[in-house]
PDB file of C-alpha atoms in Angstrom:
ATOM      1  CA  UNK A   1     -40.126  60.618 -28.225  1.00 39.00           C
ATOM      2  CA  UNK A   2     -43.528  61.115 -29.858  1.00 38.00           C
ATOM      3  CA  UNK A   3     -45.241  58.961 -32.383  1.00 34.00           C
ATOM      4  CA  UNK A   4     -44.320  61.277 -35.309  1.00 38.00           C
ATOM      5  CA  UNK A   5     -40.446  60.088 -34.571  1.00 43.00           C
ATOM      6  CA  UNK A   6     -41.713  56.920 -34.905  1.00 48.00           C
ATOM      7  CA  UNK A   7     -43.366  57.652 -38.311  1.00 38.00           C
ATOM      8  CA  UNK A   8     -40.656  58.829 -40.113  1.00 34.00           C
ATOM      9  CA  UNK A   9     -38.194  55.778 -38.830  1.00 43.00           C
ATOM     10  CA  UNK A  10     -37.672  53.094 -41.703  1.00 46.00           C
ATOM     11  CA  UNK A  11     -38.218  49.473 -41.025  1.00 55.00           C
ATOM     12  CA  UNK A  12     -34.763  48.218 -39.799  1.00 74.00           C
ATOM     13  CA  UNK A  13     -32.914  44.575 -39.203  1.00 90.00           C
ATOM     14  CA  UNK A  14     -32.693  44.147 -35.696  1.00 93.00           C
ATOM     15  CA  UNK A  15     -29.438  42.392 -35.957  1.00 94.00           C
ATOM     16  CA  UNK A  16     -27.959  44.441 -38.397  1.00 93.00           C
ATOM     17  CA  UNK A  17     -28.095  47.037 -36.048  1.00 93.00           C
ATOM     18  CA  UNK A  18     -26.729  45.983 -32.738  1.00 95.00           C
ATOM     19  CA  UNK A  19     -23.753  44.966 -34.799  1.00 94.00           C
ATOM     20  CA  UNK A  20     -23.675  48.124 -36.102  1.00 93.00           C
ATOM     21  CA  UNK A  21     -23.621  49.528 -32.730  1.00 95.00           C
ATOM     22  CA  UNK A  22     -20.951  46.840 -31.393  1.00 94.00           C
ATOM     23  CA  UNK A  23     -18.685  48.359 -34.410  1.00 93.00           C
ATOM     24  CA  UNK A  24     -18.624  52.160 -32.965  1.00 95.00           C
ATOM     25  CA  UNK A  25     -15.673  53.738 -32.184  1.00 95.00           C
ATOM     26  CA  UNK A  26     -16.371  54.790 -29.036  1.00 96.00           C
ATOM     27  CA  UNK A  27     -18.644  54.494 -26.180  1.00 97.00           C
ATOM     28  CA  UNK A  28     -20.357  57.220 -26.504  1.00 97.00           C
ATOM     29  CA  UNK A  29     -21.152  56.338 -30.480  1.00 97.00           C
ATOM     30  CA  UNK A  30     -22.294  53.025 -28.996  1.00 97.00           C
ATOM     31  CA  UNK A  31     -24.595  54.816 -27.159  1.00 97.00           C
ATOM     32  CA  UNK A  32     -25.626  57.195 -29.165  1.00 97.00           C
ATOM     33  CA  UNK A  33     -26.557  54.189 -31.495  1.00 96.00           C
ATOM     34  CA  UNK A  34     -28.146  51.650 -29.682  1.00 97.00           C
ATOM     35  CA  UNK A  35     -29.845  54.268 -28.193  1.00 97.00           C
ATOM     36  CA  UNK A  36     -31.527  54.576 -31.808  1.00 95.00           C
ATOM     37  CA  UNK A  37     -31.808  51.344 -32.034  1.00 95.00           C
ATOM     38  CA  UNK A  38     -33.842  51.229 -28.785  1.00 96.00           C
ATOM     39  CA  UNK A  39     -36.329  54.123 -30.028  1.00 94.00           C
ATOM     40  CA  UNK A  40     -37.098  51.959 -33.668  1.00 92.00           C
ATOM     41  CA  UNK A  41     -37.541  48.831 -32.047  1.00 94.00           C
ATOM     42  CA  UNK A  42     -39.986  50.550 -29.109  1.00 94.00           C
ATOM     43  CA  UNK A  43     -41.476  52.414 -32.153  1.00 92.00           C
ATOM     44  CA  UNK A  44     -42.252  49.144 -33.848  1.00 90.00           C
ATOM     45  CA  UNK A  45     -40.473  49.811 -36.796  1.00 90.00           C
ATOM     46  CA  UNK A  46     -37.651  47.088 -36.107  1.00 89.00           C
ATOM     47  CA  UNK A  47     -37.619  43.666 -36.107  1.00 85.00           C
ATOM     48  CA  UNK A  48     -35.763  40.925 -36.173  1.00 87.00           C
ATOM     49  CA  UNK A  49     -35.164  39.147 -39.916  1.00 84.00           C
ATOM     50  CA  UNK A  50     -33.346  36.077 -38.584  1.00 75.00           C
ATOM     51  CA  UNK A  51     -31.468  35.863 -42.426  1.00 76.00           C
ATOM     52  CA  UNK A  52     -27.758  36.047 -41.296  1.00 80.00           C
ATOM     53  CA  UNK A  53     -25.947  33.788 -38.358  1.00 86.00           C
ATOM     54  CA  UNK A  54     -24.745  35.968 -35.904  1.00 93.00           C
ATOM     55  CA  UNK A  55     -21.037  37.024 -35.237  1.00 92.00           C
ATOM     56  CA  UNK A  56     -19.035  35.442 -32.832  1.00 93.00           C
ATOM     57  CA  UNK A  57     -19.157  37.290 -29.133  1.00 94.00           C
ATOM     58  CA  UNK A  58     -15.348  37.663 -28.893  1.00 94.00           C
ATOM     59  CA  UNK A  59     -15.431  40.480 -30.843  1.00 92.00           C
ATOM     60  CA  UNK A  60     -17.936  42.196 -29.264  1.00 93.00           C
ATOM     61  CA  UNK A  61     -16.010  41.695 -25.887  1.00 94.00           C
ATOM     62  CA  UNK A  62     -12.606  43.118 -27.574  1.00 93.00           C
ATOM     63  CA  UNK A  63     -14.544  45.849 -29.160  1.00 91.00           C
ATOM     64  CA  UNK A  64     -15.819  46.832 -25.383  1.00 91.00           C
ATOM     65  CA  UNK A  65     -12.765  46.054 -23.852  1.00 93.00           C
ATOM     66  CA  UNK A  66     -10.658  48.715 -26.849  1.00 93.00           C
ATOM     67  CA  UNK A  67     -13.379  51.803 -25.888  1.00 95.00           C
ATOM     68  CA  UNK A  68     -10.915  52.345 -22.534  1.00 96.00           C
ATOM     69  CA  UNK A  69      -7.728  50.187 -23.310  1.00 93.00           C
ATOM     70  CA  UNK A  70      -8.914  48.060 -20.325  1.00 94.00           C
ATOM     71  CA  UNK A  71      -6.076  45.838 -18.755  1.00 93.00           C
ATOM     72  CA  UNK A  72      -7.122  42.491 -17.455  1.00 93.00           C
ATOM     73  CA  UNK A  73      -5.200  40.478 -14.920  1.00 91.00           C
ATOM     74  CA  UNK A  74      -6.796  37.582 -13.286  1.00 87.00           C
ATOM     75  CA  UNK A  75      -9.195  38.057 -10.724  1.00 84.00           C
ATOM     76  CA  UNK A  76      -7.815  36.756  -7.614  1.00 81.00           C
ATOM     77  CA  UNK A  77      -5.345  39.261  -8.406  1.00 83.00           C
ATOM     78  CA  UNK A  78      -7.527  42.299  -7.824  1.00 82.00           C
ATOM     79  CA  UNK A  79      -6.878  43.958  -4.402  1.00 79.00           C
ATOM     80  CA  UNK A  80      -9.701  44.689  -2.968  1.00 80.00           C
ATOM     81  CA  UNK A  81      -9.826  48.022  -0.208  1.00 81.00           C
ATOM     82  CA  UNK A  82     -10.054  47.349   3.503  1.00 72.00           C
ATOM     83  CA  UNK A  83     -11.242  50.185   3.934  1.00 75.00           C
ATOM     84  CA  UNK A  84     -13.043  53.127   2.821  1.00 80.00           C
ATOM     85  CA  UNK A  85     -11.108  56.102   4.348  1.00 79.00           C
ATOM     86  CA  UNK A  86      -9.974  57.199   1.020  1.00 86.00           C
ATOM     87  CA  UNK A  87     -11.168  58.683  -2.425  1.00 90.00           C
ATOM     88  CA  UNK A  88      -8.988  56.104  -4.176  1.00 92.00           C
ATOM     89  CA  UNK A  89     -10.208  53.276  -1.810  1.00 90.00           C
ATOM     90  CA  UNK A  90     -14.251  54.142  -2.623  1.00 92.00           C
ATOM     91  CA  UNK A  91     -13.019  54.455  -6.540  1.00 94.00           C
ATOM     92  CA  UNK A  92     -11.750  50.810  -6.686  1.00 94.00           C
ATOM     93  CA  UNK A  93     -14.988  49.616  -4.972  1.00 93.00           C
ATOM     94  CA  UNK A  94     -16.997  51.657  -7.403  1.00 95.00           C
ATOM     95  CA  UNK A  95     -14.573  50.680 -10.505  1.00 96.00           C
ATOM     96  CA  UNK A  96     -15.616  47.117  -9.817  1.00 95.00           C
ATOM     97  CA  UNK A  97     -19.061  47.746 -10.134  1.00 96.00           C
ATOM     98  CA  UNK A  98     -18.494  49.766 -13.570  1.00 97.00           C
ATOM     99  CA  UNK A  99     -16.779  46.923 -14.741  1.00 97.00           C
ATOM    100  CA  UNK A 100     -19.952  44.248 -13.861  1.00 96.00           C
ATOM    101  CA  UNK A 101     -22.839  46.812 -15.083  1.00 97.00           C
ATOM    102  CA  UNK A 102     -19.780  47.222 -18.594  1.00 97.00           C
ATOM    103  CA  UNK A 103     -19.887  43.758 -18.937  1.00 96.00           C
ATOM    104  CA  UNK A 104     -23.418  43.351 -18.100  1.00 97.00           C
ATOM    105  CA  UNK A 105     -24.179  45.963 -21.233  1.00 97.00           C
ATOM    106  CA  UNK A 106     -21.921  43.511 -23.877  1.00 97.00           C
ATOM    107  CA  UNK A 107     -23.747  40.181 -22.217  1.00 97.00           C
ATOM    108  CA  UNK A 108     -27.667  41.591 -22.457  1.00 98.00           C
ATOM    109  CA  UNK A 109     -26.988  43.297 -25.744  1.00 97.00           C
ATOM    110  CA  UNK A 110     -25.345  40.119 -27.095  1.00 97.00           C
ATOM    111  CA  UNK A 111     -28.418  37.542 -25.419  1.00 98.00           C
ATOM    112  CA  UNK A 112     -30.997  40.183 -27.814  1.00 97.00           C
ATOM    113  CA  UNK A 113     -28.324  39.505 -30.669  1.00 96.00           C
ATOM    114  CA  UNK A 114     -27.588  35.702 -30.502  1.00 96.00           C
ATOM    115  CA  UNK A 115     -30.548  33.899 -30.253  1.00 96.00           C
ATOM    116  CA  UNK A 116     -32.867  33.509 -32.664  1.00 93.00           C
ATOM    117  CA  UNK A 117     -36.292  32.686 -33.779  1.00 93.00           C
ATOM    118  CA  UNK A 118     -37.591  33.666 -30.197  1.00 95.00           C
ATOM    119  CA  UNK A 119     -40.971  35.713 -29.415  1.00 95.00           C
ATOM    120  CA  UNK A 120     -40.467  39.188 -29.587  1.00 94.00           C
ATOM    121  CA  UNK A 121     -40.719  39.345 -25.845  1.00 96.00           C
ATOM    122  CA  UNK A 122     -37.487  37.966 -25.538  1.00 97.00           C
ATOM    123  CA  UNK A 123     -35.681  40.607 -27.519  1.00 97.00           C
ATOM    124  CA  UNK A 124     -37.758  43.006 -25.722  1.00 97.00           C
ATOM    125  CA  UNK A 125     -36.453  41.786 -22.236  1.00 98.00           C
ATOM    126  CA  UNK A 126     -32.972  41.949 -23.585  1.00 98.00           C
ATOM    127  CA  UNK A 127     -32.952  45.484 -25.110  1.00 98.00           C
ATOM    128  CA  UNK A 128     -34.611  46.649 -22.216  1.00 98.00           C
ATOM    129  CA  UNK A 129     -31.784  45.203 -19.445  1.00 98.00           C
ATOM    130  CA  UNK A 130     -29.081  46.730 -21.991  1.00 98.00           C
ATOM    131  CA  UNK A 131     -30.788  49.945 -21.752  1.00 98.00           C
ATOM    132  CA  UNK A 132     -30.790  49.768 -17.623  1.00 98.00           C
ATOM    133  CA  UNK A 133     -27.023  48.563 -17.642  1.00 98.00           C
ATOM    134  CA  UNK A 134     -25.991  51.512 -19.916  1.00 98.00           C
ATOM    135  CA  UNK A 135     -27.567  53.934 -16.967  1.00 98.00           C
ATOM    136  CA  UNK A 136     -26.261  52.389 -14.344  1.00 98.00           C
ATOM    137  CA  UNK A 137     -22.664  52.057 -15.952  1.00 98.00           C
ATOM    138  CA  UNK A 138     -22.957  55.959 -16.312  1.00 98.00           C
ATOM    139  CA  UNK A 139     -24.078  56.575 -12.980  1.00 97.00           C
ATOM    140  CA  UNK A 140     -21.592  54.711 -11.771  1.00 98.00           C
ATOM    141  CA  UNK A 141     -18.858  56.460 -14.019  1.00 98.00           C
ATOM    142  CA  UNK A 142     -20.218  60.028 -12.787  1.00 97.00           C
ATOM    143  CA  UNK A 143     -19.400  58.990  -9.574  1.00 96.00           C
ATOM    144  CA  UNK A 144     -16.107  57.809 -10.426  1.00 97.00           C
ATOM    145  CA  UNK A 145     -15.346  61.228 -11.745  1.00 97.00           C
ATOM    146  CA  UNK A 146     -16.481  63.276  -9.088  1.00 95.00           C
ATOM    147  CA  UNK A 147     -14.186  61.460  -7.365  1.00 94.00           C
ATOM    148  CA  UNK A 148     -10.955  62.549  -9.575  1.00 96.00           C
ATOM    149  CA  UNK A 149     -11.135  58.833 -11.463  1.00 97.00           C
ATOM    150  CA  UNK A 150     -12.033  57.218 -14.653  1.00 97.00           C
ATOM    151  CA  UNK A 151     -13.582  54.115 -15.816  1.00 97.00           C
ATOM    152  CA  UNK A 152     -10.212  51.998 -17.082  1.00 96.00           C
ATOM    153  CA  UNK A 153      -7.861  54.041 -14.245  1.00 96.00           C
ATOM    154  CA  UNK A 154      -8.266  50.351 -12.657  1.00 95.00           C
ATOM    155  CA  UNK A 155      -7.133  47.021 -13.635  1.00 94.00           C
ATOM    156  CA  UNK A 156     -10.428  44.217 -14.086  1.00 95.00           C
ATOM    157  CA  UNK A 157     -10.696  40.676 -14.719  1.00 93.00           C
ATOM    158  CA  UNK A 158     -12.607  39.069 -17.866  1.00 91.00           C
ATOM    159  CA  UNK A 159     -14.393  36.900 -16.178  1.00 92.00           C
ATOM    160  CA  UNK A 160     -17.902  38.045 -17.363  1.00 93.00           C
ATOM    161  CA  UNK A 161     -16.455  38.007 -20.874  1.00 94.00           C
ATOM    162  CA  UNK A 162     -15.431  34.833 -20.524  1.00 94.00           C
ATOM    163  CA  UNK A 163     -19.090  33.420 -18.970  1.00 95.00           C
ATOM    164  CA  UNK A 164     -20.268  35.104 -22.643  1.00 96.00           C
ATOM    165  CA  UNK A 165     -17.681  33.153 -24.749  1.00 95.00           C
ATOM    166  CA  UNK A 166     -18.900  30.053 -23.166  1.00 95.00           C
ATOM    167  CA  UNK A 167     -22.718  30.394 -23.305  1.00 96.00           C
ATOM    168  CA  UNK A 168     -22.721  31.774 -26.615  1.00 96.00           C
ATOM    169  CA  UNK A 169     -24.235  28.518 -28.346  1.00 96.00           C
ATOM    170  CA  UNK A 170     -26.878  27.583 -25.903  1.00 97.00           C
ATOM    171  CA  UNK A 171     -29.843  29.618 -24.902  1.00 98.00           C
ATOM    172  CA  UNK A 172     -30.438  27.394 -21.687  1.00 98.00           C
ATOM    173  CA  UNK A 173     -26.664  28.238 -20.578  1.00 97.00           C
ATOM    174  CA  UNK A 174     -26.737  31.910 -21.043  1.00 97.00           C
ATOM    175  CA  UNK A 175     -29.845  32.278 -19.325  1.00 98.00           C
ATOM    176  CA  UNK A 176     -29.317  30.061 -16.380  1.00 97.00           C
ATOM    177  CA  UNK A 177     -25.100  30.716 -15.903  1.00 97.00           C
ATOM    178  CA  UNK A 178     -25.170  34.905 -16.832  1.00 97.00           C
ATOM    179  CA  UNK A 179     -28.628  36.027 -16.412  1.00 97.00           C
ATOM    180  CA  UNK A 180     -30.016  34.118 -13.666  1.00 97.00           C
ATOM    181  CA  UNK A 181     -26.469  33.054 -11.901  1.00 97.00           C
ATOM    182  CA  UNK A 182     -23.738  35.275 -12.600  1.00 96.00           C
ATOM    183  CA  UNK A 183     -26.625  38.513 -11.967  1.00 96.00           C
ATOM    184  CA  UNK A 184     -28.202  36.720  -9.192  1.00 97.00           C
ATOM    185  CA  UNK A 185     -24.200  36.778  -7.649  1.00 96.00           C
ATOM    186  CA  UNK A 186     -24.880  40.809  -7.859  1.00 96.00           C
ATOM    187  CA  UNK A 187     -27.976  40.451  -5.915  1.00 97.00           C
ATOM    188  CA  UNK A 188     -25.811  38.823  -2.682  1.00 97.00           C
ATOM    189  CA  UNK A 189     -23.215  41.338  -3.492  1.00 95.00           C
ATOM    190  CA  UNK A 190     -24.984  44.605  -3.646  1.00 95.00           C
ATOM    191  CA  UNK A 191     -25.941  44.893   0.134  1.00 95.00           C
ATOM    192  CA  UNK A 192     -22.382  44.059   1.148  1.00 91.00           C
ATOM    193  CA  UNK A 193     -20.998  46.893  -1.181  1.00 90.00           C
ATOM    194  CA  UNK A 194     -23.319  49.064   0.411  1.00 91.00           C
ATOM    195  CA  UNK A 195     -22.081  48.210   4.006  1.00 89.00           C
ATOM    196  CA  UNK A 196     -18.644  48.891   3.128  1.00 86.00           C
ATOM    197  CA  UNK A 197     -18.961  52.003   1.264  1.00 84.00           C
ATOM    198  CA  UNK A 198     -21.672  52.994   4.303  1.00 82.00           C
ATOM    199  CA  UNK A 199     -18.141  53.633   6.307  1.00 78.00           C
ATOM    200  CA  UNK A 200     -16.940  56.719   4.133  1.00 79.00           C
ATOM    201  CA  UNK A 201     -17.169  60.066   5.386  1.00 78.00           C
ATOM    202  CA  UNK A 202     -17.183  61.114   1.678  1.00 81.00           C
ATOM    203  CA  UNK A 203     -19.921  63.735   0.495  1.00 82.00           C
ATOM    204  CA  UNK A 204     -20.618  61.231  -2.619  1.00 88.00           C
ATOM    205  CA  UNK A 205     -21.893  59.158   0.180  1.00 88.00           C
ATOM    206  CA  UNK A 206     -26.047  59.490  -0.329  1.00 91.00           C
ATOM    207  CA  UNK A 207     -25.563  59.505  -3.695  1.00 93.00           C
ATOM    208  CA  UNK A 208     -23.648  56.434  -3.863  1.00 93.00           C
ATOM    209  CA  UNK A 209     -26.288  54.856  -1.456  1.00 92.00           C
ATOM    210  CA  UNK A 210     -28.655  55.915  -4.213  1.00 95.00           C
ATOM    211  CA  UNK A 211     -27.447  54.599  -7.231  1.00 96.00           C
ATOM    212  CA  UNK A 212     -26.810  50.954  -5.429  1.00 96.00           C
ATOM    213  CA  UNK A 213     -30.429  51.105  -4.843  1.00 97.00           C
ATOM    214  CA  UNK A 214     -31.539  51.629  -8.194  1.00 97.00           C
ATOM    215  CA  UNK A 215     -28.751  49.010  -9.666  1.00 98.00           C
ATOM    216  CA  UNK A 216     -30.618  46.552  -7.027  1.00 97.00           C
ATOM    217  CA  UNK A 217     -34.184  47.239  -7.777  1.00 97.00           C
ATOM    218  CA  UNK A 218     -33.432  46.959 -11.690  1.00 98.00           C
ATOM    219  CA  UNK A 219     -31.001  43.858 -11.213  1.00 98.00           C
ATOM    220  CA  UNK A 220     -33.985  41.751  -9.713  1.00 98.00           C
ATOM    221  CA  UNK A 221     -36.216  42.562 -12.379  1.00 98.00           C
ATOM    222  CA  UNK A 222     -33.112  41.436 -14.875  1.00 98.00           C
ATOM    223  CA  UNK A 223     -33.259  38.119 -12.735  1.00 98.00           C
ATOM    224  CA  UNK A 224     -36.117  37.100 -12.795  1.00 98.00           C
ATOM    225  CA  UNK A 225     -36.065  37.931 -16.709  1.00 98.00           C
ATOM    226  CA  UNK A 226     -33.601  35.391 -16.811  1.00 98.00           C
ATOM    227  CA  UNK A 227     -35.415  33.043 -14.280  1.00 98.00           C
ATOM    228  CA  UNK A 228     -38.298  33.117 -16.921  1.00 98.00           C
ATOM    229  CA  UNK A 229     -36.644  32.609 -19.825  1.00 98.00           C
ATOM    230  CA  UNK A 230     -34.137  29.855 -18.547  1.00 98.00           C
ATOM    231  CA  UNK A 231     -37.035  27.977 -17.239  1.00 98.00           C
ATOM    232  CA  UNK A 232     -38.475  28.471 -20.808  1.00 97.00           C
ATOM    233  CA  UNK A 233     -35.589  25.732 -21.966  1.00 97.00           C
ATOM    234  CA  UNK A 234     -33.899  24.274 -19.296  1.00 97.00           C
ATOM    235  CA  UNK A 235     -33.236  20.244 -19.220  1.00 97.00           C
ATOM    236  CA  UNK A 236     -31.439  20.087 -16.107  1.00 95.00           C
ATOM    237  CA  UNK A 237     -31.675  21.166 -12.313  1.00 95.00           C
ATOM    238  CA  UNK A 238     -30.288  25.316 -11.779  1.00 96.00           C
ATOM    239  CA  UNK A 239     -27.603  22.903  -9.068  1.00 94.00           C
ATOM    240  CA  UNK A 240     -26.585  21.199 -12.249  1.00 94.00           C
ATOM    241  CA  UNK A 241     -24.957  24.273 -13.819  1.00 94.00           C
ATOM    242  CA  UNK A 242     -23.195  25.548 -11.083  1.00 93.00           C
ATOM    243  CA  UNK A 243     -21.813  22.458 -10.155  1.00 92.00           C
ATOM    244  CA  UNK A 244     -20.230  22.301 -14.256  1.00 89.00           C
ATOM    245  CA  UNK A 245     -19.434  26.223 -14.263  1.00 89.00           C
ATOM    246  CA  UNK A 246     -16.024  27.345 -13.851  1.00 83.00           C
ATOM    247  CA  UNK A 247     -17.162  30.166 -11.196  1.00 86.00           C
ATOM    248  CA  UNK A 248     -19.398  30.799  -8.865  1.00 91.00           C
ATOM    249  CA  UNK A 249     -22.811  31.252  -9.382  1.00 94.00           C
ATOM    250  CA  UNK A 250     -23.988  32.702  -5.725  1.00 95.00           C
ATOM    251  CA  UNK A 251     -22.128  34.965  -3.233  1.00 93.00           C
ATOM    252  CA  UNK A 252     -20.390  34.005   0.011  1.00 91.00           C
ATOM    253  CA  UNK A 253     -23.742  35.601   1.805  1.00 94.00           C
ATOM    254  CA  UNK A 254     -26.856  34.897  -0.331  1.00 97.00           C
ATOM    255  CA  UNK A 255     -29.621  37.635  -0.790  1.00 97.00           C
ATOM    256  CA  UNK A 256     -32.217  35.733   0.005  1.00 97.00           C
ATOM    257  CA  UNK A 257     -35.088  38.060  -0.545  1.00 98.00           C
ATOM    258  CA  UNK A 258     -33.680  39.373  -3.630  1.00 98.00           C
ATOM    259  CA  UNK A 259     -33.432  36.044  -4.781  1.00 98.00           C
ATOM    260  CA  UNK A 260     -36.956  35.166  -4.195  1.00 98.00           C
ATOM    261  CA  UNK A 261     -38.653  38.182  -5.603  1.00 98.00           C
ATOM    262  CA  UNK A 262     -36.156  37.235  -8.977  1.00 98.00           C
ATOM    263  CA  UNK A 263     -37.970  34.018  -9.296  1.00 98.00           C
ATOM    264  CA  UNK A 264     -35.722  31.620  -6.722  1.00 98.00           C
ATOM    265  CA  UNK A 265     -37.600  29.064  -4.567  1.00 97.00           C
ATOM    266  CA  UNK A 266     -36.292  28.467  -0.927  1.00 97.00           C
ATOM    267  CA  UNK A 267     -35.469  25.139  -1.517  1.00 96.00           C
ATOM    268  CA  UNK A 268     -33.000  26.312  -4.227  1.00 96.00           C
ATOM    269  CA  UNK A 269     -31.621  29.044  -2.229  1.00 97.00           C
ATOM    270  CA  UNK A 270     -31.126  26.390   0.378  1.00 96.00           C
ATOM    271  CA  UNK A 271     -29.338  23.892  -2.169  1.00 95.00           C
ATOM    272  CA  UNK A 272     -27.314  27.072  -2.964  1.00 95.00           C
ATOM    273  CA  UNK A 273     -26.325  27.516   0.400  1.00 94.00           C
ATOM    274  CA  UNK A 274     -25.415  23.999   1.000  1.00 94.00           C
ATOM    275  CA  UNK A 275     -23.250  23.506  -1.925  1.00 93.00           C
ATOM    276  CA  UNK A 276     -21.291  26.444  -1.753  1.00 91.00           C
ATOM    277  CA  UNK A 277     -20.635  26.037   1.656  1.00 88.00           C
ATOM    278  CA  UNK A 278     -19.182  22.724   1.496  1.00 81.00           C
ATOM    279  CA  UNK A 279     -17.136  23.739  -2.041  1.00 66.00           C
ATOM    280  CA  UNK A 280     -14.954  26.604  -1.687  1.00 54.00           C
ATOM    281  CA  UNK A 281     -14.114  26.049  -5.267  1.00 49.00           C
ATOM    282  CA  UNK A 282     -16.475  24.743  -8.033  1.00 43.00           C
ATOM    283  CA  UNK A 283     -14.838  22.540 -10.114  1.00 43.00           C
ATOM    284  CA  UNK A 284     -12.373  24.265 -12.763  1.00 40.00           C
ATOM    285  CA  UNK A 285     -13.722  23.097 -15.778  1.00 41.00           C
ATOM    286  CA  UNK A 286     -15.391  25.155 -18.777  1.00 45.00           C
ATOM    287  CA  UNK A 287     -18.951  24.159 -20.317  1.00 50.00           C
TER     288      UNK A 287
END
């Protein structure tokens, strides 16, 4: 894109259009406009107006969940392979990753769309993780096809959904449960994906390898976005939150390098390890 696109772009309402693009028909539509949407507000020639109060995120989760008639069951109900000697076996692993960078798409998108009267930095941050979710979700979904699959073939669980639901009125939630917890949980995960798919004789396998790479490199960067801006507005300790939050906010295994180049001290990661270890089960109660 050159500056004469930018020229000829009118000045548009930020908000206006990322609910524009949450009302496509399609995924690819949704693309095709936030995409847009990405070029005006790189361009300059969007900004945010602040006039309205924003939608409710339900819809934007049902509108997400409609593109591929997705079916949800509850998440200890998802089997998960024990092995990788299989095309279908490496398609559930990699369906469960298309479902977090999905999800991850809706819950950036919807942080740039919720919040308001922030710097422009912040919406900047936002549009930009969107924009690195949406690759990685195709990636991911090339994958699946070369593979014989499709992105819905699979059941999920709504868990990230849900995380948006219940962060949607408080900037200091969203940023420290979804964006520096819930993504922070991908950091620990990522290297243990990669083990297990590491086992397939598959041709896919390099590029597989590949793509987990880039989804790690970006999703510490998306982190430590989160790190900043949560510790723009937080009133309480990061232990505080996971100890209130209905699910976990760190793997079984934590990443601890990962971690630290997001923005994590040691003595957190440590706290993280200690609590989880002792509590199998965070409390089940929603914030």
């Amino acid at each position: 894109m050159g500056l004469g696109d930018c020229a000829f772009r009118g000045h548009i309402d930020l908000f206006t259009h990322i609910e524009s693009a949450f009302g496509a028909a399609s995924f690819d539509l949704f693309v095709a406009s936030f995409e847009n949407l990405y070029d005006d507000f790189l361009c300059g020639t969007i900004h945010p107006t602040h006039e309205r109060a924003p939608l409710r995120g339900e819809g934007f989760c049902a509108t997400f969940a409609h593109f591929w008639n997705l079916r949800f069951v509850e998440a200890r109900k998802i089997r998960r392979p024990a092995h990788t000697k299989s095309a279908q076996a490496i398609a559930k692993i990699l369906h469960s990753v298309a479902h977090i960078e999905m999800s991850a798409i809706v819950l950036a998108l919807d942080s740039a769309y919720r919040f308001r009267e922030l710097p422009r930095g912040f919406y900047a941050d936002w549009l930009e993780v969107a924009h690195d979710e949406i690759m990685h979700f195709k990636r991911i979904c090339a994958l699946l096809s070369e593979l014989g699959f499709a992105f819905g073939d699979f059941a999920v669980h709504d868990e990230l959904f849900a995380a948006l639901c219940c962060t949607q009125d408080s900037l200091e939630l969203r940023m420290g449960i979804v964006h520096r917890g819930l993504e922070a949980r991908g950091l620990d995960a990522n290297p243990f994906v990669q083990r297990k798919l590491a086992d397939t004789e598959l041709a896919l396998k390099s590029a597989i390898r590949d793509t987990m790479d880039i989804i790690l490199h970006d999703e510490i960067s998306h982190v430590h976005k989160g790190d900043v801006w949560w510790k723009s507005c937080a009133t309480r300790p990061f232990l505080q939150l996971c100890e209130s939050f209905r699910f976990r906010l760190a793997g079984k295994i934590l990443n601890e390098s990962a971690r630290l180049s997001a923005g994590f001290s040691e003595s957190e990661i440590n706290e993280l390890r200690g609590f989880y270890s002792q509590k199998q089960n965070p409390r089940e109660r929603q914030l």
